[in-house]
Structures are given as structure tokens and as C-alpha cells.
PDB file of C-alpha atoms in Angstrom:
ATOM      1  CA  UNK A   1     -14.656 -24.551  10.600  1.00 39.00           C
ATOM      2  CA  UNK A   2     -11.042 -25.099  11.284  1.00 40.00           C
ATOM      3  CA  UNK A   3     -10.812 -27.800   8.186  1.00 42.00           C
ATOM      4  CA  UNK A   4     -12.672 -24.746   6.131  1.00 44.00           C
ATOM      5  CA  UNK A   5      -9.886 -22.244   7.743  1.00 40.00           C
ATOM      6  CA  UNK A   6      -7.242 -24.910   6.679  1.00 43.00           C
ATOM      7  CA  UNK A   7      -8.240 -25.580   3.203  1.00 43.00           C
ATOM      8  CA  UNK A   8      -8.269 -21.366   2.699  1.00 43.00           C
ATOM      9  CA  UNK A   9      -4.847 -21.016   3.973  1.00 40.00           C
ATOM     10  CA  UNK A  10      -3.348 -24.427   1.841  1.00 41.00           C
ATOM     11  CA  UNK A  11      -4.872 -23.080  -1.463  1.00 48.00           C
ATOM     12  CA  UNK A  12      -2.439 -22.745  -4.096  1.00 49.00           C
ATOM     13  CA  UNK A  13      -3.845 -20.032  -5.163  1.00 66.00           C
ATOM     14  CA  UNK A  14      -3.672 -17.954  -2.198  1.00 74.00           C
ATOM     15  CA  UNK A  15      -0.205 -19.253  -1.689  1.00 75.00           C
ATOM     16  CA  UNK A  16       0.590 -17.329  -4.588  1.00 77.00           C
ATOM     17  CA  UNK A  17      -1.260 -14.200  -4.390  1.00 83.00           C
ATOM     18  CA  UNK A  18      -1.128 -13.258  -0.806  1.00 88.00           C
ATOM     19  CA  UNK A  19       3.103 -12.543  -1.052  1.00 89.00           C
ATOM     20  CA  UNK A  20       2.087 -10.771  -4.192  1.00 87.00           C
ATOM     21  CA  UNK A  21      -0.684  -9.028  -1.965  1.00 90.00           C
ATOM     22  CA  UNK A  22       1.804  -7.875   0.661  1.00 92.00           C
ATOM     23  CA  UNK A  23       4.121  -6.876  -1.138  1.00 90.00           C
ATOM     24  CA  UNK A  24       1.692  -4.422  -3.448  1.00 88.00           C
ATOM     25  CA  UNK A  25       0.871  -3.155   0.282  1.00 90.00           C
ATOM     26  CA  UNK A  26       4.547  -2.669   1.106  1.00 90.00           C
ATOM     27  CA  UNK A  27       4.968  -0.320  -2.603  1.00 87.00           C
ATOM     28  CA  UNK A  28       2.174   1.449  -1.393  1.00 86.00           C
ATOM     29  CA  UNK A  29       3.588   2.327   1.447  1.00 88.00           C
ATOM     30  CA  UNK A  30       6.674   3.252  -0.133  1.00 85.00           C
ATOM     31  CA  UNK A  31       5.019   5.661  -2.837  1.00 81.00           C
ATOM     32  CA  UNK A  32       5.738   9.177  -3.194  1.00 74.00           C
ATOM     33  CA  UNK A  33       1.187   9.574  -1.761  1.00 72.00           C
ATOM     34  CA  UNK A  34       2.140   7.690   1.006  1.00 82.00           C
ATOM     35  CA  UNK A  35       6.115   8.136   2.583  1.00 81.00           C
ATOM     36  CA  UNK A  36       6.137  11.861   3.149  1.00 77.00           C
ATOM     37  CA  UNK A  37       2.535  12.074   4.564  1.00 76.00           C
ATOM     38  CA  UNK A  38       3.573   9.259   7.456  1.00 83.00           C
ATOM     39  CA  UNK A  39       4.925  11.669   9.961  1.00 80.00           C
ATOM     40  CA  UNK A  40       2.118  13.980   9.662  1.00 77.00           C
ATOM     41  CA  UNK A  41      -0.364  10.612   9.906  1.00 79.00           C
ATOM     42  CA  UNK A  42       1.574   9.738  13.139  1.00 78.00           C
ATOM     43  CA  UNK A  43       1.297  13.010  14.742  1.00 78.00           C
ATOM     44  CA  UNK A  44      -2.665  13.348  13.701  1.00 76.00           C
ATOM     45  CA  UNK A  45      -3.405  10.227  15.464  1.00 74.00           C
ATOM     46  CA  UNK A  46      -1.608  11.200  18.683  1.00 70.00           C
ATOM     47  CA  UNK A  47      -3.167  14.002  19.049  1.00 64.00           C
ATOM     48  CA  UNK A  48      -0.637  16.592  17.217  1.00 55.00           C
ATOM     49  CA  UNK A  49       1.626  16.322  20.026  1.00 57.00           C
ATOM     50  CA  UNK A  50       5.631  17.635  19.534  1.00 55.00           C
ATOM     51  CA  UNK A  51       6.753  14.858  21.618  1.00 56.00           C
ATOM     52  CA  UNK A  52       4.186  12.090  21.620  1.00 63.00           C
ATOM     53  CA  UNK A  53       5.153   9.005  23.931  1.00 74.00           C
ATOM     54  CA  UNK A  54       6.045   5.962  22.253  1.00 75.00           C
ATOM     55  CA  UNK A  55       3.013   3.971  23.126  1.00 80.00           C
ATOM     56  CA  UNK A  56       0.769   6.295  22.190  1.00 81.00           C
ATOM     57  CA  UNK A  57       2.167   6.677  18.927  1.00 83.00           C
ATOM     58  CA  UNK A  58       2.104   2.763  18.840  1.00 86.00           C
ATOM     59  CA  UNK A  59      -1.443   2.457  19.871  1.00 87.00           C
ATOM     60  CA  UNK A  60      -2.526   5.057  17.605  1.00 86.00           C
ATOM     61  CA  UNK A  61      -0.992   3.707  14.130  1.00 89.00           C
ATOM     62  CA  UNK A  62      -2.427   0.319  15.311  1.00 91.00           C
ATOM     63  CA  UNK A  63      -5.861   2.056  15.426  1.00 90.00           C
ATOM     64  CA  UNK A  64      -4.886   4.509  11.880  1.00 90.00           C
ATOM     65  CA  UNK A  65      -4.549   0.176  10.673  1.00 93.00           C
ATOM     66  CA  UNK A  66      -6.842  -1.413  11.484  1.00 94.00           C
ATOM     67  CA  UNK A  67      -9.496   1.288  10.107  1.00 91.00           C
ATOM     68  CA  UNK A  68      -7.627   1.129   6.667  1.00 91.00           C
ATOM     69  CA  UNK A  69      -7.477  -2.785   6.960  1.00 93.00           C
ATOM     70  CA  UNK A  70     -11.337  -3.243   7.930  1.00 93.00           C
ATOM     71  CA  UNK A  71     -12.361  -1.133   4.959  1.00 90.00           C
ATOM     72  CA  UNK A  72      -9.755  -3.385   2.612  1.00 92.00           C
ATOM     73  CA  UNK A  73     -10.906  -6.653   3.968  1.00 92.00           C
ATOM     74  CA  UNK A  74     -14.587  -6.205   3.350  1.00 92.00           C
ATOM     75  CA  UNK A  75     -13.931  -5.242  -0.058  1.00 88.00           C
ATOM     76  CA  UNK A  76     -11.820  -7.890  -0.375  1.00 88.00           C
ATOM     77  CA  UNK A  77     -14.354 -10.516   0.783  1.00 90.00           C
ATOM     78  CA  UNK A  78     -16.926  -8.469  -2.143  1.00 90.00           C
ATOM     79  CA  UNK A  79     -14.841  -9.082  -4.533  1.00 85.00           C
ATOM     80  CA  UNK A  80     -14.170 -12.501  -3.565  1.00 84.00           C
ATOM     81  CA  UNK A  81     -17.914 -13.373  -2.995  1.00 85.00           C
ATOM     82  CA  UNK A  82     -18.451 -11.600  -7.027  1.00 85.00           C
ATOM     83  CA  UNK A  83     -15.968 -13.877  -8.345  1.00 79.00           C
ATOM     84  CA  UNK A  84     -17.743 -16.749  -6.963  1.00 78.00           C
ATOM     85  CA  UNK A  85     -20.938 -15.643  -8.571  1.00 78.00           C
ATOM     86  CA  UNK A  86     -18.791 -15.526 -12.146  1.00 75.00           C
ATOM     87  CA  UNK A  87     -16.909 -19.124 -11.402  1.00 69.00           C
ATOM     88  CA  UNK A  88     -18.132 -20.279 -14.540  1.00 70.00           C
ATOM     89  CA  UNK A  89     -16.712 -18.223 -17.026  1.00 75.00           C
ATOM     90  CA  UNK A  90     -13.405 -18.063 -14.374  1.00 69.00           C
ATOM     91  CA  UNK A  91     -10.867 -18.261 -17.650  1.00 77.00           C
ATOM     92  CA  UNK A  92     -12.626 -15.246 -19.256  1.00 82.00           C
ATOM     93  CA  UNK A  93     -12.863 -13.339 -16.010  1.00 77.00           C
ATOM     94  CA  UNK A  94      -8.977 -14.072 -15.355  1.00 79.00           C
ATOM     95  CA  UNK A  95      -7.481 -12.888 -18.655  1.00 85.00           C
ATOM     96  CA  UNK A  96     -10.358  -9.664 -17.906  1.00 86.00           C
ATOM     97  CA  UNK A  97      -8.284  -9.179 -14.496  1.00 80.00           C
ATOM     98  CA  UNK A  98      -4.847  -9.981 -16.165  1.00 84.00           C
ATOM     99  CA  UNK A  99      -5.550  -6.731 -18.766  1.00 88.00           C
ATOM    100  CA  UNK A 100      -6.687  -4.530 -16.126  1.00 85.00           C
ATOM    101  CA  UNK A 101      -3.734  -5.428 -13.773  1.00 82.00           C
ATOM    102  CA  UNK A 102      -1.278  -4.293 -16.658  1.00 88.00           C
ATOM    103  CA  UNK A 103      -2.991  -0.923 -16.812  1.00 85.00           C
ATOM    104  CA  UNK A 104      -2.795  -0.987 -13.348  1.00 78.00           C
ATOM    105  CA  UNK A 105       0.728  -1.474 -13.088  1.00 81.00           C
ATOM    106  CA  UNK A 106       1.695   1.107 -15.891  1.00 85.00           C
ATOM    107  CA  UNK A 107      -0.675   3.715 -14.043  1.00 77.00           C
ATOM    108  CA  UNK A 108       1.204   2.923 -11.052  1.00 75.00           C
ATOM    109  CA  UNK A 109       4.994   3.643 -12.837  1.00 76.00           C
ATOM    110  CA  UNK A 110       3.043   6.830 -14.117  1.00 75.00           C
ATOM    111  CA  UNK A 111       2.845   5.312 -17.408  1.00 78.00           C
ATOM    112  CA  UNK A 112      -1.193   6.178 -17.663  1.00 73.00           C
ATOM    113  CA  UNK A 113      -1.376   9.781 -16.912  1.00 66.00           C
ATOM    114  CA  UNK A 114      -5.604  10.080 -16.807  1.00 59.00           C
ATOM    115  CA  UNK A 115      -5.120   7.356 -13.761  1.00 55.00           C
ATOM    116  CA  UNK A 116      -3.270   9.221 -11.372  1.00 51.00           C
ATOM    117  CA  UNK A 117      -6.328  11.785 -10.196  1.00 51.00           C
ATOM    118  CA  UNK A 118      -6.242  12.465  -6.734  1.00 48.00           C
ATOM    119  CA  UNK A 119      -8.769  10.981  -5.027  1.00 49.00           C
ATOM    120  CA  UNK A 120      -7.956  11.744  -1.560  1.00 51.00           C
ATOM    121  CA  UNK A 121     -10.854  12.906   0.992  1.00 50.00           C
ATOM    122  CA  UNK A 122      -9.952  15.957   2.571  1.00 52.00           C
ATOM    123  CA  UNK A 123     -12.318  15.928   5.502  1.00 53.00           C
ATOM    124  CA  UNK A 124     -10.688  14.073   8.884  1.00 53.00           C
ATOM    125  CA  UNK A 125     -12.118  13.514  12.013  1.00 55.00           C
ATOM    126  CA  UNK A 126     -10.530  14.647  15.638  1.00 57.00           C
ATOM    127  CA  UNK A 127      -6.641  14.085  16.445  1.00 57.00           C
ATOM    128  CA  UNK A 128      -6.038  11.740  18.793  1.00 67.00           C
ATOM    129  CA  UNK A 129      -6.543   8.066  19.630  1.00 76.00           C
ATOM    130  CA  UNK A 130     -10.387   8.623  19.440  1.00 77.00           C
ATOM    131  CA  UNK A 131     -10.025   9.505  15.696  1.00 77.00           C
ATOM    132  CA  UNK A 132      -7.300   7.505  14.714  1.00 82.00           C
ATOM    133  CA  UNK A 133      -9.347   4.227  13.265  1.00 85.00           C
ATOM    134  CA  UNK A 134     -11.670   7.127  11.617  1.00 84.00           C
ATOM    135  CA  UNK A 135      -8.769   8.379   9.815  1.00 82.00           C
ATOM    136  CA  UNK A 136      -7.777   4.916   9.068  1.00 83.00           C
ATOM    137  CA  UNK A 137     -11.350   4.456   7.498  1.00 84.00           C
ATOM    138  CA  UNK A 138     -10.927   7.574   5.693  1.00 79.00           C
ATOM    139  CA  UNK A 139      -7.829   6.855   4.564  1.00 80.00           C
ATOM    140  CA  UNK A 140      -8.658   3.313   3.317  1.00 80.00           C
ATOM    141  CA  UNK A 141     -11.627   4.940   1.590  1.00 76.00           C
ATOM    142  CA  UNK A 142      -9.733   7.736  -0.069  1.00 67.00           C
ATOM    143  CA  UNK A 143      -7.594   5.653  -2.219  1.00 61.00           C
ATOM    144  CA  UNK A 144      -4.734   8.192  -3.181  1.00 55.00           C
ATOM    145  CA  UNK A 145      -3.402   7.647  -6.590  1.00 55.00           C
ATOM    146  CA  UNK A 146      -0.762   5.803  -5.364  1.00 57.00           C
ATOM    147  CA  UNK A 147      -2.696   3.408  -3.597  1.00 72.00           C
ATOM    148  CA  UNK A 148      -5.386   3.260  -5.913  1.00 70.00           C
ATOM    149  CA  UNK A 149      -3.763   1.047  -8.737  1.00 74.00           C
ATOM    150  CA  UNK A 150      -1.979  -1.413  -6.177  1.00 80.00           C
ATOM    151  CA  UNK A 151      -5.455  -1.649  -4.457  1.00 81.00           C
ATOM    152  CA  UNK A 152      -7.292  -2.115  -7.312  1.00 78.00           C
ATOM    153  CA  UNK A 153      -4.966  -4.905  -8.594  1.00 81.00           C
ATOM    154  CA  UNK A 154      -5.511  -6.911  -4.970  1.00 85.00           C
ATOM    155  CA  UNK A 155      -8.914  -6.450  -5.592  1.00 82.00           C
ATOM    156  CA  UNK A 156      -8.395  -7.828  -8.846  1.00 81.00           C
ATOM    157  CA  UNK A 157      -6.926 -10.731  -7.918  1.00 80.00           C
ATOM    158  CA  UNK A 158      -9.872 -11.007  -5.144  1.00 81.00           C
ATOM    159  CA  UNK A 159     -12.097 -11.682  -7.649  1.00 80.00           C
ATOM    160  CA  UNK A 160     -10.071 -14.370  -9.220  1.00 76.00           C
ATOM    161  CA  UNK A 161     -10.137 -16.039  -5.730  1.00 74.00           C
ATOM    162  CA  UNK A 162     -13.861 -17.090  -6.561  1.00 73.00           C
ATOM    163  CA  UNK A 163     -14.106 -16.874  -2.373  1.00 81.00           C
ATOM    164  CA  UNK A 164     -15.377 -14.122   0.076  1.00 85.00           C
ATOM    165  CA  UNK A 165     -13.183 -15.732   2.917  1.00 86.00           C
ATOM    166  CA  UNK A 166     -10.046 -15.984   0.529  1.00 85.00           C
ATOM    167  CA  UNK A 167     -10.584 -12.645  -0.985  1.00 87.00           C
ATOM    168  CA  UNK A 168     -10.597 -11.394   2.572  1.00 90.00           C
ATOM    169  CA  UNK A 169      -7.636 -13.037   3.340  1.00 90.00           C
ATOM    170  CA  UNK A 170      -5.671 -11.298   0.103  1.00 90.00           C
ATOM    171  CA  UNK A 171      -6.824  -7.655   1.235  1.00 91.00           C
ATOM    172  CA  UNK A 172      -5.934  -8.020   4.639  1.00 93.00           C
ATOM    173  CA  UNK A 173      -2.136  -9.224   3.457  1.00 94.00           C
ATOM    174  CA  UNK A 174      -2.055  -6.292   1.588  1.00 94.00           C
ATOM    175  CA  UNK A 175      -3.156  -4.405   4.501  1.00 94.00           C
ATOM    176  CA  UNK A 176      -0.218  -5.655   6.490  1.00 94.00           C
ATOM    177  CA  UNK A 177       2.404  -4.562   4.047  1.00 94.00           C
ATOM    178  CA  UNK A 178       0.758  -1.401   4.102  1.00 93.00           C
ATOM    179  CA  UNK A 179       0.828  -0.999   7.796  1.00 93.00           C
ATOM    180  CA  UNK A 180       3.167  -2.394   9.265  1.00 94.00           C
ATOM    181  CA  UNK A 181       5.645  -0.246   8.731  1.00 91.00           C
ATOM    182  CA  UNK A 182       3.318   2.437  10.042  1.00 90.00           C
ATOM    183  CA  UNK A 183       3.652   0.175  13.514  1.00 90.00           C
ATOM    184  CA  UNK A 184       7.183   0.065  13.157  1.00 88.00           C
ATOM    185  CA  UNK A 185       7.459   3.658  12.105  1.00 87.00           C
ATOM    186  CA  UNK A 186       6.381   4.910  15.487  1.00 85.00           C
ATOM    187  CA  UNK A 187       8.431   2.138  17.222  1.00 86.00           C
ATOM    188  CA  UNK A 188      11.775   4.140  16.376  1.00 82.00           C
ATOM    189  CA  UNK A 189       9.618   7.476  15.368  1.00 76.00           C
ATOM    190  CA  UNK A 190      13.312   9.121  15.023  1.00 72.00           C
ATOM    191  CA  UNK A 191      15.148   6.646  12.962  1.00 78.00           C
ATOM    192  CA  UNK A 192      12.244   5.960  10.848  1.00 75.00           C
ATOM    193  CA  UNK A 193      12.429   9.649   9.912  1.00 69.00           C
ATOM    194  CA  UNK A 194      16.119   9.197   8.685  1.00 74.00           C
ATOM    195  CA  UNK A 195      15.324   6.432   6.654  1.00 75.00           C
ATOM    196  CA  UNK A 196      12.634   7.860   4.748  1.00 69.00           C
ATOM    197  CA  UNK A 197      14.531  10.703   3.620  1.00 72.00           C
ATOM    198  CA  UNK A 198      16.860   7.816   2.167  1.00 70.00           C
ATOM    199  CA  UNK A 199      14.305   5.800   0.278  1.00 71.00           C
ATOM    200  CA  UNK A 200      12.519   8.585  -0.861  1.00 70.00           C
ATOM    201  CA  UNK A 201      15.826   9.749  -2.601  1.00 76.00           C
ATOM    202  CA  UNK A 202      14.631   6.523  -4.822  1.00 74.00           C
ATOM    203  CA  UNK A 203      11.256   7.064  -4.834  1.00 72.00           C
ATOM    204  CA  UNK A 204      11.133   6.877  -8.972  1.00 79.00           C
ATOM    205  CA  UNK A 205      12.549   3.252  -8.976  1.00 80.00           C
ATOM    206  CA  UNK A 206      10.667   1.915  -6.269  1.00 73.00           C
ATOM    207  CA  UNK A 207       7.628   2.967  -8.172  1.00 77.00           C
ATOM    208  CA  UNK A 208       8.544   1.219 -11.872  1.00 83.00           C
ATOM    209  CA  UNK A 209       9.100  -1.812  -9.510  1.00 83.00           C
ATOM    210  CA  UNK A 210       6.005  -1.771  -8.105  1.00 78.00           C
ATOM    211  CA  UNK A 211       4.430  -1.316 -11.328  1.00 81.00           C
ATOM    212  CA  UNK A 212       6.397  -3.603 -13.399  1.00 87.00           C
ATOM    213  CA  UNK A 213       5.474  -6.235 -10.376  1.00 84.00           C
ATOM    214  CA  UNK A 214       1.647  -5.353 -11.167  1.00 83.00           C
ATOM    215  CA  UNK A 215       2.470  -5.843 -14.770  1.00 89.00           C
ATOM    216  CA  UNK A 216       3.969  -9.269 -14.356  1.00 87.00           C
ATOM    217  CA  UNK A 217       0.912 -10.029 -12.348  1.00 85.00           C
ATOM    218  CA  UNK A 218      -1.493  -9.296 -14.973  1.00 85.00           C
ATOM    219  CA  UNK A 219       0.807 -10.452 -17.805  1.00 90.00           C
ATOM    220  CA  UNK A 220       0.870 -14.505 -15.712  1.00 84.00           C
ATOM    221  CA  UNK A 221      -2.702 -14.119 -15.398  1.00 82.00           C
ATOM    222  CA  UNK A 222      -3.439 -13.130 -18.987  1.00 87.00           C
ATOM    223  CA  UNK A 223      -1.589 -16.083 -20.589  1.00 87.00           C
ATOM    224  CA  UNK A 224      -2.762 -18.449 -18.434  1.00 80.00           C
ATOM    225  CA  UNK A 225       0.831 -19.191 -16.600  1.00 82.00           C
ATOM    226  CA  UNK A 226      -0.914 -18.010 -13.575  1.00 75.00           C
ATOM    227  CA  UNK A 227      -2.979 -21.322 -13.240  1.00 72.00           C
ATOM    228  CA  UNK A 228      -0.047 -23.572 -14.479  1.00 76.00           C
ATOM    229  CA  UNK A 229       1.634 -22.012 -11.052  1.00 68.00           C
ATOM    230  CA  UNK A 230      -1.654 -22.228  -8.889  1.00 63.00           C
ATOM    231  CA  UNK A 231      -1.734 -26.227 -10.013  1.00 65.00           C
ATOM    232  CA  UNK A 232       1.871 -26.989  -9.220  1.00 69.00           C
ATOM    233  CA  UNK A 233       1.502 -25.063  -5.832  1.00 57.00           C
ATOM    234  CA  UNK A 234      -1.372 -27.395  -5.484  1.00 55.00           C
ATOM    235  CA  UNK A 235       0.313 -30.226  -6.092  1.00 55.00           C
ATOM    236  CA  UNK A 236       3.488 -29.555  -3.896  1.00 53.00           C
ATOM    237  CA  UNK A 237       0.738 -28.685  -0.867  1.00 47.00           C
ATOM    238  CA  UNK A 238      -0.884 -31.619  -1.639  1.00 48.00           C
ATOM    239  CA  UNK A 239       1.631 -34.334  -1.189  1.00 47.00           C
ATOM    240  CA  UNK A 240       3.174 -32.592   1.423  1.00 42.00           C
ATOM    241  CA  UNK A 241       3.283 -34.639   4.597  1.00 46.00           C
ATOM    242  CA  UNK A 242       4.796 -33.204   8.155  1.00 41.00           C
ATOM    243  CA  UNK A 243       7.982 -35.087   9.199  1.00 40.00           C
ATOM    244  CA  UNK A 244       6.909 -35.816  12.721  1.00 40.00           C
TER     245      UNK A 244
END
């Protein structure tokens, strides 16, 4: 099991995609769906409280996560366990997922207008700590336009992963970006505040980065420079050896 575990985490592959992963996750996060709602998220899971304590607000993001990340990582490890099934036609199904990851990242800049549909569920369960991994769920489930095109591209790149366990691994790096900074956010509730209404002063850059990441994405995978990275990533983790 642990050689298995090993062999996952050492893929050059994975080495490539799950920065790219985390990072979509951290864009999310940063999107105009996402930012301004995170104060309102954070007081939902506490219970609506004016002055929630700090480790409630801690323990109830961590809860808001890890709903969100359960309902990434088991599509991730679908998609992974699909691309398995279409291994043998893996250069057709890669230049398929480099196209749709361009789309993906020009509907994420706002480039593909008939993509950004809100797709949000409106029903939520109780406030409070009780509710908080349901909201996570429903959140994960929701996929807001802003999240939808980043997810989607993970996903994508799941399926290239030809793996259940190492398209698992991808959506639950992207899950980190995403919420971390939830955790972090009700850390220093106060100065988190202050520094969203900064970033979200930039809100239309960080969003034509995030897409023209996506874009790059799809455009590596599409011309097959993807793979040529994948194979020297393999090679470099393959003749490394530890010092002591």
C-alpha cells in the first residue's frame, strides 16, 4: 500500500497537475462568486453570531471544507477511474481535455458569456457547526459560475490521470487552495475583511489570470507539450536519489 501511495505521489504527472490544481482552487477562491460571499459563509456556519469566538469560526470553516472537499474528491476519483477505462485512446482523450480546458479558461475571464449561468443551490441547511459540512456539501455541489470552469478543468485533468486514487489526489489539491484561506480567513476574521476589500479592488485581473492559466493548461495539453513535461518530470524523479 505504501509503495502504491509512493508511486501516486512521485508521478510526473501529478507533479505537474496538482500545483496547477491548487492554484485553480486558490482563483476560485479569489473570484468575484466566491470573495464577497466569505463573510456571510463564516457567519452561517457559526451560527449567525455578531461576535463569533475564534474557534468556533475555525472549527466551522474546517467543517464548511471538508464538505466541499469530500464532494470534489469523489468526483475526482470518477473521473480518474473514467480515464482509466479510456487509457487506450489516452492521446485522443488528452487533446479532447486540452480543447475543453481552453473554453474553460475563456468562460472563466468571461470570454464565453452562455457559460457563466448561475448554478448556485439556494436551499441551506441550519446555521451552526451542525450544518456547516452540509453547507460545504451544498456548496461543493452548487458549482457557482465561478467555480464551475476552474472545477471542471481539475476534473479535466482527472481524467487525464487515467487513476481513481490520482484523480482524487488532484481534486482534493484543488480543494485546499480553495479552502484554506477560508481556515485562515476566520483565523484573523478582522484583517481578512480588510484584505478582501483590497483584492477585490482587482477582482477583473485576477480573473483573466486565472483563465489565461486554464488556457495555458489546455493549450500544453492540446499540443502534446504536456507529456514532453510529464516525461522529463519523470525522468528527474526517477534518477533522483536522497543524499543521506
Amino acid at each position: 500500500m505504501s509503495g502504491d501511495l509512493a508511486g501516486t505521489m512521485a508521478a510526473g504527472s501529478l507533479l505537474l497537475a496538482v500545483p496547477v490544481a491548487a492554484a485553480a482552487g486558490l482563483v476560485s477562491f479569489l473570484s468575484p462568486c466566491v470573495l464577497p460571499l466569505v463573510p456571510g459563509y463564516l457567519s452561517y456556519v457559526t451560527g449567525m453570531s455578531d461576535d463569533p469566538r475564534r474557534g468556533r469560526m475555525v472549527a466551522g470553516s474546517g467543517l464548511f471544507v471538508l464538505g466541499f472537499s469530500l464532494v470534489f474528491v469523489l468526483g475526482g476519483a470518477l473521473f480518474g477511474g473514467l480515464g482509466a477505462a479510456l487509457l487506450g485512446n489516452a492521446e485522443v482523450v488528452t487533446r479532447v481535455l486540452g480543447g475543453l480546458t481552453i473554453v474553460l479558461g475563456l468562460a472563466f475571464a468571461g470570454l464565453v458569456p452562455g457559460l457563466q449561468r448561475d448554478l448556485r443551490i439556494h436551499r441551506f441547511p441550519a446555521a451552526g457547526l451542525a450544518g456547516a459540512p452540509l453547507l460545504g456539501v451544498v456548496f461543493g455541489l452548487g458549482w457557482t459560475p465561478c467555480i464551475g470552469p476552474t472545477l471542471s478543468a481539475v476534473l479535466a485533468l482527472s481524467l487525464d490521470q487515467a487513476s481513481a486514487a490520482r484523480g482524487a489526489t488532484l481534486a482534493f489539491a484543488y480543494a485546499l487552495g480553495l479552502g484554506l484561506p477560508f481556515v485562515l480567513a476566520a483565523l484573523a476574521y478582522r484583517k481578512a475583511l480588510r484584505t478582501f476589500t483590497a483584492v477585490r479592488r482587482h477582482t477583473p485581473l485576477i480573473t483573466r489570470a486565472g483563465g489565461a492559466m486554464l488556457v495555458l493548461v489546455g493549450v500544453l495539453l492540446v499540443t502534446g507539450l504536456w507529456g514532453q513535461f510529464i516525461a522529463s518530470l519523470q525522468g528527474w524523479v526517477g534518477g533522483f536519489e536522497p543524499v543521506i
